[in-house]
Coordinates of C-alpha atoms and ligand atoms in Angstrom, one line a residue:
X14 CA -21.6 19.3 21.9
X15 CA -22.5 20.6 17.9
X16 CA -21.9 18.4 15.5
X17 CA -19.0 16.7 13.9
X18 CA -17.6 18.7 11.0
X19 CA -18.4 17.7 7.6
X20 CA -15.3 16.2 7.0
X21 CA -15.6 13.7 9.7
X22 CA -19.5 13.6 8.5
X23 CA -18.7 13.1 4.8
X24 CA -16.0 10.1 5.5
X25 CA -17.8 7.1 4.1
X26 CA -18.5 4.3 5.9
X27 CA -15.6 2.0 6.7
X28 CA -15.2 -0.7 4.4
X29 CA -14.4 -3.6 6.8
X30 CA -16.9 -2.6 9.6
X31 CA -20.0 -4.0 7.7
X32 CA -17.7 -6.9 7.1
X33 CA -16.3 -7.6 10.7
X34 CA -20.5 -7.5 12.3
X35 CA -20.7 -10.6 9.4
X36 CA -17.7 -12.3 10.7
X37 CA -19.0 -12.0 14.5
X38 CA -22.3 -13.5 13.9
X39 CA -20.5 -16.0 11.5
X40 CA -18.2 -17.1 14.4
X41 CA -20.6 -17.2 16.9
X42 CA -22.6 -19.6 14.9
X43 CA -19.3 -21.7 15.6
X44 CA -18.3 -21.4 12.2
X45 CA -14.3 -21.9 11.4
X46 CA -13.7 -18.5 9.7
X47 CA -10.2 -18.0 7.5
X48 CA -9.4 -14.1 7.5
X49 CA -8.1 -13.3 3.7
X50 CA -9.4 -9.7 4.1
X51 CA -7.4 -7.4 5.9
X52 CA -3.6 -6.9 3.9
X53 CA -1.7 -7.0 7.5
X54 CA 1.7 -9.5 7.4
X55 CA 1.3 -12.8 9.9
X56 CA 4.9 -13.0 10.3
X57 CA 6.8 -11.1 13.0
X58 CA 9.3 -8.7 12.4
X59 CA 13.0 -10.2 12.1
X60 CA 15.1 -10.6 15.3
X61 CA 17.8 -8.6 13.9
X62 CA 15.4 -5.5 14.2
X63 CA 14.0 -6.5 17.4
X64 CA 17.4 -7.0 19.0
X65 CA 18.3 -3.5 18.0
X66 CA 15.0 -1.7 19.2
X67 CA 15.5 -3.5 22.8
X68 CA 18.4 -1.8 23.1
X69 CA 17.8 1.7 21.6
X70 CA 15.0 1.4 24.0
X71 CA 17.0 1.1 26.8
X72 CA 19.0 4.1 26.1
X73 CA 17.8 7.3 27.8
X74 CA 19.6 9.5 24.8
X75 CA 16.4 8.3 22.7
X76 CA 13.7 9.0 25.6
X77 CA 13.3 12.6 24.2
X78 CA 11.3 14.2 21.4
X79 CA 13.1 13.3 18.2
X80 CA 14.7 15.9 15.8
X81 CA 11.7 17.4 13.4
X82 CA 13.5 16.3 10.4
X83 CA 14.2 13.2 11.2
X84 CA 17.3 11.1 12.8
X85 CA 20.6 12.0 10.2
X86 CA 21.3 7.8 10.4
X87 CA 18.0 6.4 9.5
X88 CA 17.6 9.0 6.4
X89 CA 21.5 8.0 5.5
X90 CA 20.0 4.5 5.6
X91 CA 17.0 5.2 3.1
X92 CA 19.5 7.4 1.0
X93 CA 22.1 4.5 1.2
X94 CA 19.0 1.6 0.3
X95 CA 18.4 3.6 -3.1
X96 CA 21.7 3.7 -4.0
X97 CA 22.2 0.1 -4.0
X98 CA 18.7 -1.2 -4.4
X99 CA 17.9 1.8 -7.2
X100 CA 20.9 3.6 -8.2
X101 CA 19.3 6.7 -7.4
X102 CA 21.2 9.4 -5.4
X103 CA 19.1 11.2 -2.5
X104 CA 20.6 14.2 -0.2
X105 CA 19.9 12.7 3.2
X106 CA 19.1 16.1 4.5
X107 CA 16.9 17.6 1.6
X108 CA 15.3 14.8 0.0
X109 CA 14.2 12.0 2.6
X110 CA 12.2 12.6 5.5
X111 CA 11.3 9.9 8.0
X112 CA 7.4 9.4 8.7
X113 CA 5.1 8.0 11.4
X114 CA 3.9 5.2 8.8
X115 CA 3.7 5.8 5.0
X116 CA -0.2 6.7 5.5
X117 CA 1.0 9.6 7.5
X118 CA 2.4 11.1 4.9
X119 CA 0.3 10.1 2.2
X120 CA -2.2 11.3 3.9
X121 CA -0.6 14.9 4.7
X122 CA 0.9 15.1 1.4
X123 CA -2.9 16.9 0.2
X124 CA -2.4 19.4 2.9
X125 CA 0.8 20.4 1.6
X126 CA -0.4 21.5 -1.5
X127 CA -4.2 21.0 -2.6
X128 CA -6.1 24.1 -2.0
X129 CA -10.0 23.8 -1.9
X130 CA -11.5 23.1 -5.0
X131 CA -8.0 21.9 -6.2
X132 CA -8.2 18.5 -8.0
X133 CA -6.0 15.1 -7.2
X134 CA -6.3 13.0 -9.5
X135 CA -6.4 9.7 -7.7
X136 CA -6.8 5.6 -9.0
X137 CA -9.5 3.9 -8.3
X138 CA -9.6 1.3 -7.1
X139 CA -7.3 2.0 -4.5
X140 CA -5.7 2.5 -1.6
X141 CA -8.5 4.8 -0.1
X142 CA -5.9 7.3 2.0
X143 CA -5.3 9.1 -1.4
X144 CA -9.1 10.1 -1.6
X145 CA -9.7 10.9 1.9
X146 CA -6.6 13.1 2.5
X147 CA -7.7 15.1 -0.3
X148 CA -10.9 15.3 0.7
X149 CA -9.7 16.5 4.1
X150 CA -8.2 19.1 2.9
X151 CA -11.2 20.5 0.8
X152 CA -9.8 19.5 -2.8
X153 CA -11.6 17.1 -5.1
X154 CA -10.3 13.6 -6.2
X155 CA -10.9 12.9 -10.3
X156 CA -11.2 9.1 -10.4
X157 CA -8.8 7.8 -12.9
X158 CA -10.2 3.8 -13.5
X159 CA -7.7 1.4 -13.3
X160 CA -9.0 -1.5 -15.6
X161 CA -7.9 -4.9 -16.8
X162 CA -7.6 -3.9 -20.0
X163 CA -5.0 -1.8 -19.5
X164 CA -3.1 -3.8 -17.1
X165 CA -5.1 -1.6 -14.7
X166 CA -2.7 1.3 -15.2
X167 CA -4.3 5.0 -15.8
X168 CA -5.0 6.0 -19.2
X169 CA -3.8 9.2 -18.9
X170 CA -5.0 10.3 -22.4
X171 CA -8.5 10.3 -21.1
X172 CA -7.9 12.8 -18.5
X173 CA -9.4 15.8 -19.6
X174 CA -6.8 18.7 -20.2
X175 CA -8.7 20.9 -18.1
X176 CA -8.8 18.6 -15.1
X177 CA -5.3 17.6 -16.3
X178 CA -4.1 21.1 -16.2
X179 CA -6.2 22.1 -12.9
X180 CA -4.7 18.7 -10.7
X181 CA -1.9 19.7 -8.3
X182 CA -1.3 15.7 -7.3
X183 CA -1.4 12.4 -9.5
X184 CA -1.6 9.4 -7.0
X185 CA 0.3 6.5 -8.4
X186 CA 1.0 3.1 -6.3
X187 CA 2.7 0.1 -7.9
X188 CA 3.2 -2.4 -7.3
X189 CA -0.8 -1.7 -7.1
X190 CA -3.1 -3.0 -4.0
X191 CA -5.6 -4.5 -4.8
X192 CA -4.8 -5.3 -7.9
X193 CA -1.5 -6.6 -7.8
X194 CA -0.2 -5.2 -11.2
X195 CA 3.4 -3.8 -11.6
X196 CA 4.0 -0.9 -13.5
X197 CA 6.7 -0.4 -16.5
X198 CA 9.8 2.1 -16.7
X199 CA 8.0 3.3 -19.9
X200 CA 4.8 3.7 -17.9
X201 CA 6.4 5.7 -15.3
X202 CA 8.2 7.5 -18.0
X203 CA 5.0 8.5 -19.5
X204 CA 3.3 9.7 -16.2
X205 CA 6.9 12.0 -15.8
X206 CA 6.0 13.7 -19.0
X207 CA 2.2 14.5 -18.0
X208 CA 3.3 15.3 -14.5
X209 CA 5.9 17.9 -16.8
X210 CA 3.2 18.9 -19.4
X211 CA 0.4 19.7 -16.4
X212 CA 3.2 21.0 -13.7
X213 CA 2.0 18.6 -11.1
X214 CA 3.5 16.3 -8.7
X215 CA 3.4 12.7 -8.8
X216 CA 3.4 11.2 -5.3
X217 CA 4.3 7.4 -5.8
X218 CA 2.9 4.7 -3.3
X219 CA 5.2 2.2 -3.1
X220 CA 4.6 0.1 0.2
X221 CA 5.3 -3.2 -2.1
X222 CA 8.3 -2.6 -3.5
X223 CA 10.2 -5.1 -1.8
X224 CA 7.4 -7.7 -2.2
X225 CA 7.9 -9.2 -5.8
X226 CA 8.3 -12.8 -7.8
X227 CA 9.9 -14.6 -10.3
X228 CA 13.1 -12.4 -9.9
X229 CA 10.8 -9.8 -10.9
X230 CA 12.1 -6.4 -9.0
X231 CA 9.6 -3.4 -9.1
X232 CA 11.2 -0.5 -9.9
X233 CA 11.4 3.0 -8.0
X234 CA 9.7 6.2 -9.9
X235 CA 12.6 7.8 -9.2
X236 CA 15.1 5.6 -11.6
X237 CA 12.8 7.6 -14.5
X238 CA 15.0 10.4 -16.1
X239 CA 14.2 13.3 -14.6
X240 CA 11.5 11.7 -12.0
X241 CA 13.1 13.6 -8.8
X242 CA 11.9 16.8 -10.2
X243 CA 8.1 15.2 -10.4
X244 CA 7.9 12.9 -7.6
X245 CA 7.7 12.4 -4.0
X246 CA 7.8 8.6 -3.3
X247 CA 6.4 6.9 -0.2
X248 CA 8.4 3.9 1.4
X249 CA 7.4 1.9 4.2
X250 CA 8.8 -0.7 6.2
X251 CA 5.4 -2.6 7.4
X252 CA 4.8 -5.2 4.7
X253 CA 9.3 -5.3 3.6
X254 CA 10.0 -5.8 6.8
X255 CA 6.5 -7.0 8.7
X256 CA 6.7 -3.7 10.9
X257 CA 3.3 -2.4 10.4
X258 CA 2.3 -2.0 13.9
X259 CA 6.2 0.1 14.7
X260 CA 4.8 2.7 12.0
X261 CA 7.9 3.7 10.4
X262 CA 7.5 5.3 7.0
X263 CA 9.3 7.7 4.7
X264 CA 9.3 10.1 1.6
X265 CA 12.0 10.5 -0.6
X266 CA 12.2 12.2 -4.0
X267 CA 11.5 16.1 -5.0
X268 CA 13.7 18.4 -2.4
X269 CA 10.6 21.2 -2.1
X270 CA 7.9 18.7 -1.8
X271 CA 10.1 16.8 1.4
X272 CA 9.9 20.4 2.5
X273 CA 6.9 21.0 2.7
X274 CA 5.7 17.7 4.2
X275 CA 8.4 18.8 6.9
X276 CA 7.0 22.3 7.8
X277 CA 3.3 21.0 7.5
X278 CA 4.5 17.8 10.0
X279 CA 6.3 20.5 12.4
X280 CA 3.4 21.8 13.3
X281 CA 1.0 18.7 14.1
X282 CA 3.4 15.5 15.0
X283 CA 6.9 15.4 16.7
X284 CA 8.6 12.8 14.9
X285 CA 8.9 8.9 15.3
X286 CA 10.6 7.7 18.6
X287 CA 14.1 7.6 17.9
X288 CA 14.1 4.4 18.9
X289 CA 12.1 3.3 16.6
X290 CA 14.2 4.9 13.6
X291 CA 17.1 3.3 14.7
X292 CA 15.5 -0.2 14.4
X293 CA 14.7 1.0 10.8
X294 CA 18.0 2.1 10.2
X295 CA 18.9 -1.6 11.2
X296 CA 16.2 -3.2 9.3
X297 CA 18.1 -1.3 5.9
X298 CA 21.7 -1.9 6.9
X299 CA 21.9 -5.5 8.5
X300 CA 23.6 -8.0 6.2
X301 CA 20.1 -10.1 7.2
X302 CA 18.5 -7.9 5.1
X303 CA 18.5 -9.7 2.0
X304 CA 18.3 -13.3 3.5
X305 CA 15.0 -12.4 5.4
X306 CA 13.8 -10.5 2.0
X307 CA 14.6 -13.5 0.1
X308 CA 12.8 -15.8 2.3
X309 CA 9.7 -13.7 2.5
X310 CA 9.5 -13.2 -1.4
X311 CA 9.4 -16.9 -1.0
X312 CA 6.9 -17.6 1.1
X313 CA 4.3 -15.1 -0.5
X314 CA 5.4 -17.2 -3.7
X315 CA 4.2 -20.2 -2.3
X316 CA 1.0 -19.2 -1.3
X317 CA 0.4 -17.1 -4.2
X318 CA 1.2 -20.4 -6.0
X319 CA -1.9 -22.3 -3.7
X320 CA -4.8 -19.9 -4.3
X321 CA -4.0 -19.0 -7.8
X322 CA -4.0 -22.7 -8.8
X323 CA -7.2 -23.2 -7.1
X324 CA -8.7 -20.1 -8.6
X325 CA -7.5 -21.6 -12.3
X326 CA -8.6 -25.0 -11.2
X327 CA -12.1 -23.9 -10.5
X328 CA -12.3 -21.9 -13.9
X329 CA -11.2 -18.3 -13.0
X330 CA -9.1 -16.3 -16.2
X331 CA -6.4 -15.7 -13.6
X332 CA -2.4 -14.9 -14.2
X333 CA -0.6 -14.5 -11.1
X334 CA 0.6 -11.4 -9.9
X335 CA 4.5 -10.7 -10.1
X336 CA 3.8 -8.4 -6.8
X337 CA 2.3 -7.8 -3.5
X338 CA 0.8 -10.1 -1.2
X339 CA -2.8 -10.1 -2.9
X340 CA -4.6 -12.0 -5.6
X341 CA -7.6 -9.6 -7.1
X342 CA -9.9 -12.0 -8.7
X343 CA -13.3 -11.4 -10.9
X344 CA -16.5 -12.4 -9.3
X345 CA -18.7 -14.8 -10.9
X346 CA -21.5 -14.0 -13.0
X347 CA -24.8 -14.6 -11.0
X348 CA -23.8 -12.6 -7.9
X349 CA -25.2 -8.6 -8.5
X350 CA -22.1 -6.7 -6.8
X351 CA -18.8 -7.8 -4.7
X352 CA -20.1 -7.2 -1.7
X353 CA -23.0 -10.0 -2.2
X354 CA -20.6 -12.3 -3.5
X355 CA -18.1 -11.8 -0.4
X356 CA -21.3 -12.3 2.0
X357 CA -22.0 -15.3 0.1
X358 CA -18.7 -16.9 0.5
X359 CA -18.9 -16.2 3.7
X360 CA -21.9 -17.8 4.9
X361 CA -21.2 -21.2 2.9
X362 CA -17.6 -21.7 3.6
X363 CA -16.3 -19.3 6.0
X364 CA -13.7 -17.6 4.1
X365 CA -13.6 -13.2 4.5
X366 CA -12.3 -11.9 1.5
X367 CA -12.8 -8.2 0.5
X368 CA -15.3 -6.9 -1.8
X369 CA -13.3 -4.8 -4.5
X370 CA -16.6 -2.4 -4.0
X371 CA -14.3 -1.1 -1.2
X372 CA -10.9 0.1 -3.2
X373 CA -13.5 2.4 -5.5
X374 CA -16.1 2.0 -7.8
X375 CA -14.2 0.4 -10.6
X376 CA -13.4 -2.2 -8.1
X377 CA -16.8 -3.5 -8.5
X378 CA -16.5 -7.0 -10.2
X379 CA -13.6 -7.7 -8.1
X380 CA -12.7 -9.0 -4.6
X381 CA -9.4 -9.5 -3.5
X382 CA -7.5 -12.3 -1.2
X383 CA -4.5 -11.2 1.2
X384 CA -2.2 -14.1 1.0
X385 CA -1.1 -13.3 5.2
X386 CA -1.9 -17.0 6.2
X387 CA -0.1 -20.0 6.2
X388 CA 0.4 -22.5 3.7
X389 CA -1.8 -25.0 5.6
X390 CA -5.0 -22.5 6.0
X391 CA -4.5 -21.4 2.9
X392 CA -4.8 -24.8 1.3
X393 CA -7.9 -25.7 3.9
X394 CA -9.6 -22.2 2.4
X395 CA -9.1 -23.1 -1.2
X396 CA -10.7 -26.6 -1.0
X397 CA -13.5 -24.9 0.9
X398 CA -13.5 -22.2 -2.3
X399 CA -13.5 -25.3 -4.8
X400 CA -16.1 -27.1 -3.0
X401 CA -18.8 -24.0 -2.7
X402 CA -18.0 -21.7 -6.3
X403 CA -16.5 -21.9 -9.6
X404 CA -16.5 -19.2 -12.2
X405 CA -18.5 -19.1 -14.6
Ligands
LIG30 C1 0.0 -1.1 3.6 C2 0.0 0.0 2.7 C3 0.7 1.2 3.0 C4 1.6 1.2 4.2 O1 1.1 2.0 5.2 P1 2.0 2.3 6.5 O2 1.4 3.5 7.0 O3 3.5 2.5 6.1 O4 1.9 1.1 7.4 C5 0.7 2.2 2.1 N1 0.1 2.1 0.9 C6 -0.6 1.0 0.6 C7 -1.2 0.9 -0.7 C8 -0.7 -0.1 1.5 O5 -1.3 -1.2 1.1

């Protein structure tokens, strides 16, 4: 066999890998380890949904391929959820197309339109799909920091025109992981007028949008005036609705940019098993919809609640997040880079957390806790935090 092609040779090395060989050795020591890494919900999906996929499953009508653009109910569904939950109008058929997780598409999205030597202009930290899809497909990804000082939203006045004017994409995701901050309808309002200025596309992340406190709801970027003709938004049902093994997934927004994320998918996947799209159709249309949501706002609430008192107890400048089921905390001074620090914790008290070295290089400084464990281990991991660090 000849070698891998440089774009599986040029993918860096994956961020949890060095972090999981720790965790063995760690374990095998007979050390207690609490996982606060990896952002993957504890709970399991609702019974309503469950219910509904048993008996889609049983139905031979769903045993074959799916249609390519999707099945008409589940996208009525979507269109129907950003009616009510956004007051934004989509065309079923045009302007939301069902995906095999929201990564798939996020991922696929740079294919669609990023030439090589086209540039993305992609936040960093971040979510690292944005990066690597564009990578993939032979464009180059401008960093645009996201840093405390600006509520770690892009300043998109230091974007060079040039790079500005060159970008075909603008990855957005808010609320943010792994930083947790929410973004304002005058931010997104902003970002529509740059995408406008620069004729590019925004393509908005927004996996969290369901998971929010204080009565805080995060808005679509489709509620800005105008934002359809801008944006492709991503929507998933994994952390909403604690599906992220199912990989259901869609894109809504901008009618020719659905398009082309439909003939690109055409030719490489089949669809989502129909089954599977009519337990998301359920998941949207259920009257248990909002009880569940309610009660797993709360319960993120909670243990938000837990680590970001400990955090502020043991001296960390902390204001908890209003979204998404992470805390992204400073490290203390005296530890060279995240990743030390995140060893370090390790080895005295057992606790994996990631090192915000991972999300991008302006995630250095940082590390981030998921909040997907209970109350009770959650409270066991913060007096072990409290008893090994404080920040100084
Ligand atoms: C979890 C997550 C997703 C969701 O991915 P799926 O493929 O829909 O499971 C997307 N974006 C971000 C930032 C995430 O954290």
């Amino acid at each position: 066999m000849k070698n891998t092609a440089e774009r599986i040779r040029l993918l860096p090395k994956y961020l949890f890998a060095e972090i999981d060989k720790k965790v063995k050795k760690a374990q095998q020591k007979g050390i207690d380890v609490i996982k606060l890494g990896i952002g993957d919900p504890d709970s399991p999906t609702p019974d309503y949904i469950i219910r509904r996929m048993q008996e889609e499953v049983a139905n031979p009508a769903n045993h074959t391929y799916p249609p390519d653009e999707g099945v008409q109910s589940f996208k009525e569904a979507v269109a129907d959820y950003y009616r009510r939950r956004h007051g934004v109008e989509l065309d079923p058929e045009s302007e939301v197309m069902p995906l095999i997780g929201s990564k798939e598409g996020i991922a696929h999205i740079s294919f669609c339109f990023t030439d090589p030597g086209d540039v993305n202009l992609v936040p960093d930290p971040g979510y690292p799909v944005y990066g690597i899809g564009t990578l993939f497909a032979g464009g180059e990804a401008y960093e645009m920091p996201l840093l405390e000082e600006n509520g770690f939203l892009p300043d998109l006045k230091s974007i060079p025109a040039e790079t500005a004017r060159r970008a075909k994409l603008l990855f957005l995701n808010y609320p943010n992981n792994p930083t947790g901050a929410v973004a304002t309808p005058d931010f997104f309002e902003a970002v529509a007028a740059f995408a406008r200025q620069n004729d590019l596309l925004v393509c908005h992340d927004a996996a969290y949008s369901e998971i929010a406190f204080d009565d805080y709801r995060p808005p679509s970027f489709l509620e800005t005036a105008g934002g359809k003709d801008v944006c492709i938004e991503f929507g998933s049902l994994s952390k909403t609705f604690n599906m992220t093994g199912w990989r259901i997934g869609y894109a809504v927004g901008k009618a020719a940019a659905v398009e082309a994320l439909y003939r690109f998918k055409t030719n490489i996947d089949s669809g989502l098993f129909k089954a599977v799209q009519h337990a998301g159709l359920e998941a949207f249309t259920n009257p248990q919809m909002e009880p569940f949501l309610k009660e797993l706002r709360e319960k993120y609430q909670r243990r938000r609640d837990i680590v970001v008192q400990a955090l502020q107890e043991a001296g960390w400048p902390l204001q908890a997040p209003r979204a998404t089921f992470y805390v992204w905390a400073p490290v203390p001074r005296g530890f060279f880079t995240s990743e030390e620090f995140v060893s370090h914790l390790l080895e005295e008290t057992g606790l994996v957390v990631t090192p915000g070295r991972g999300f991008g290089r302006h995630g250095e400084g940082y590390f981030r806790i998921a909040l997907t464990v209970d109350e009770e281990r959650l409270k066991e991991a913060m007096e072990r935090l409290q008893g090994a660090v404080e920040y100084r």
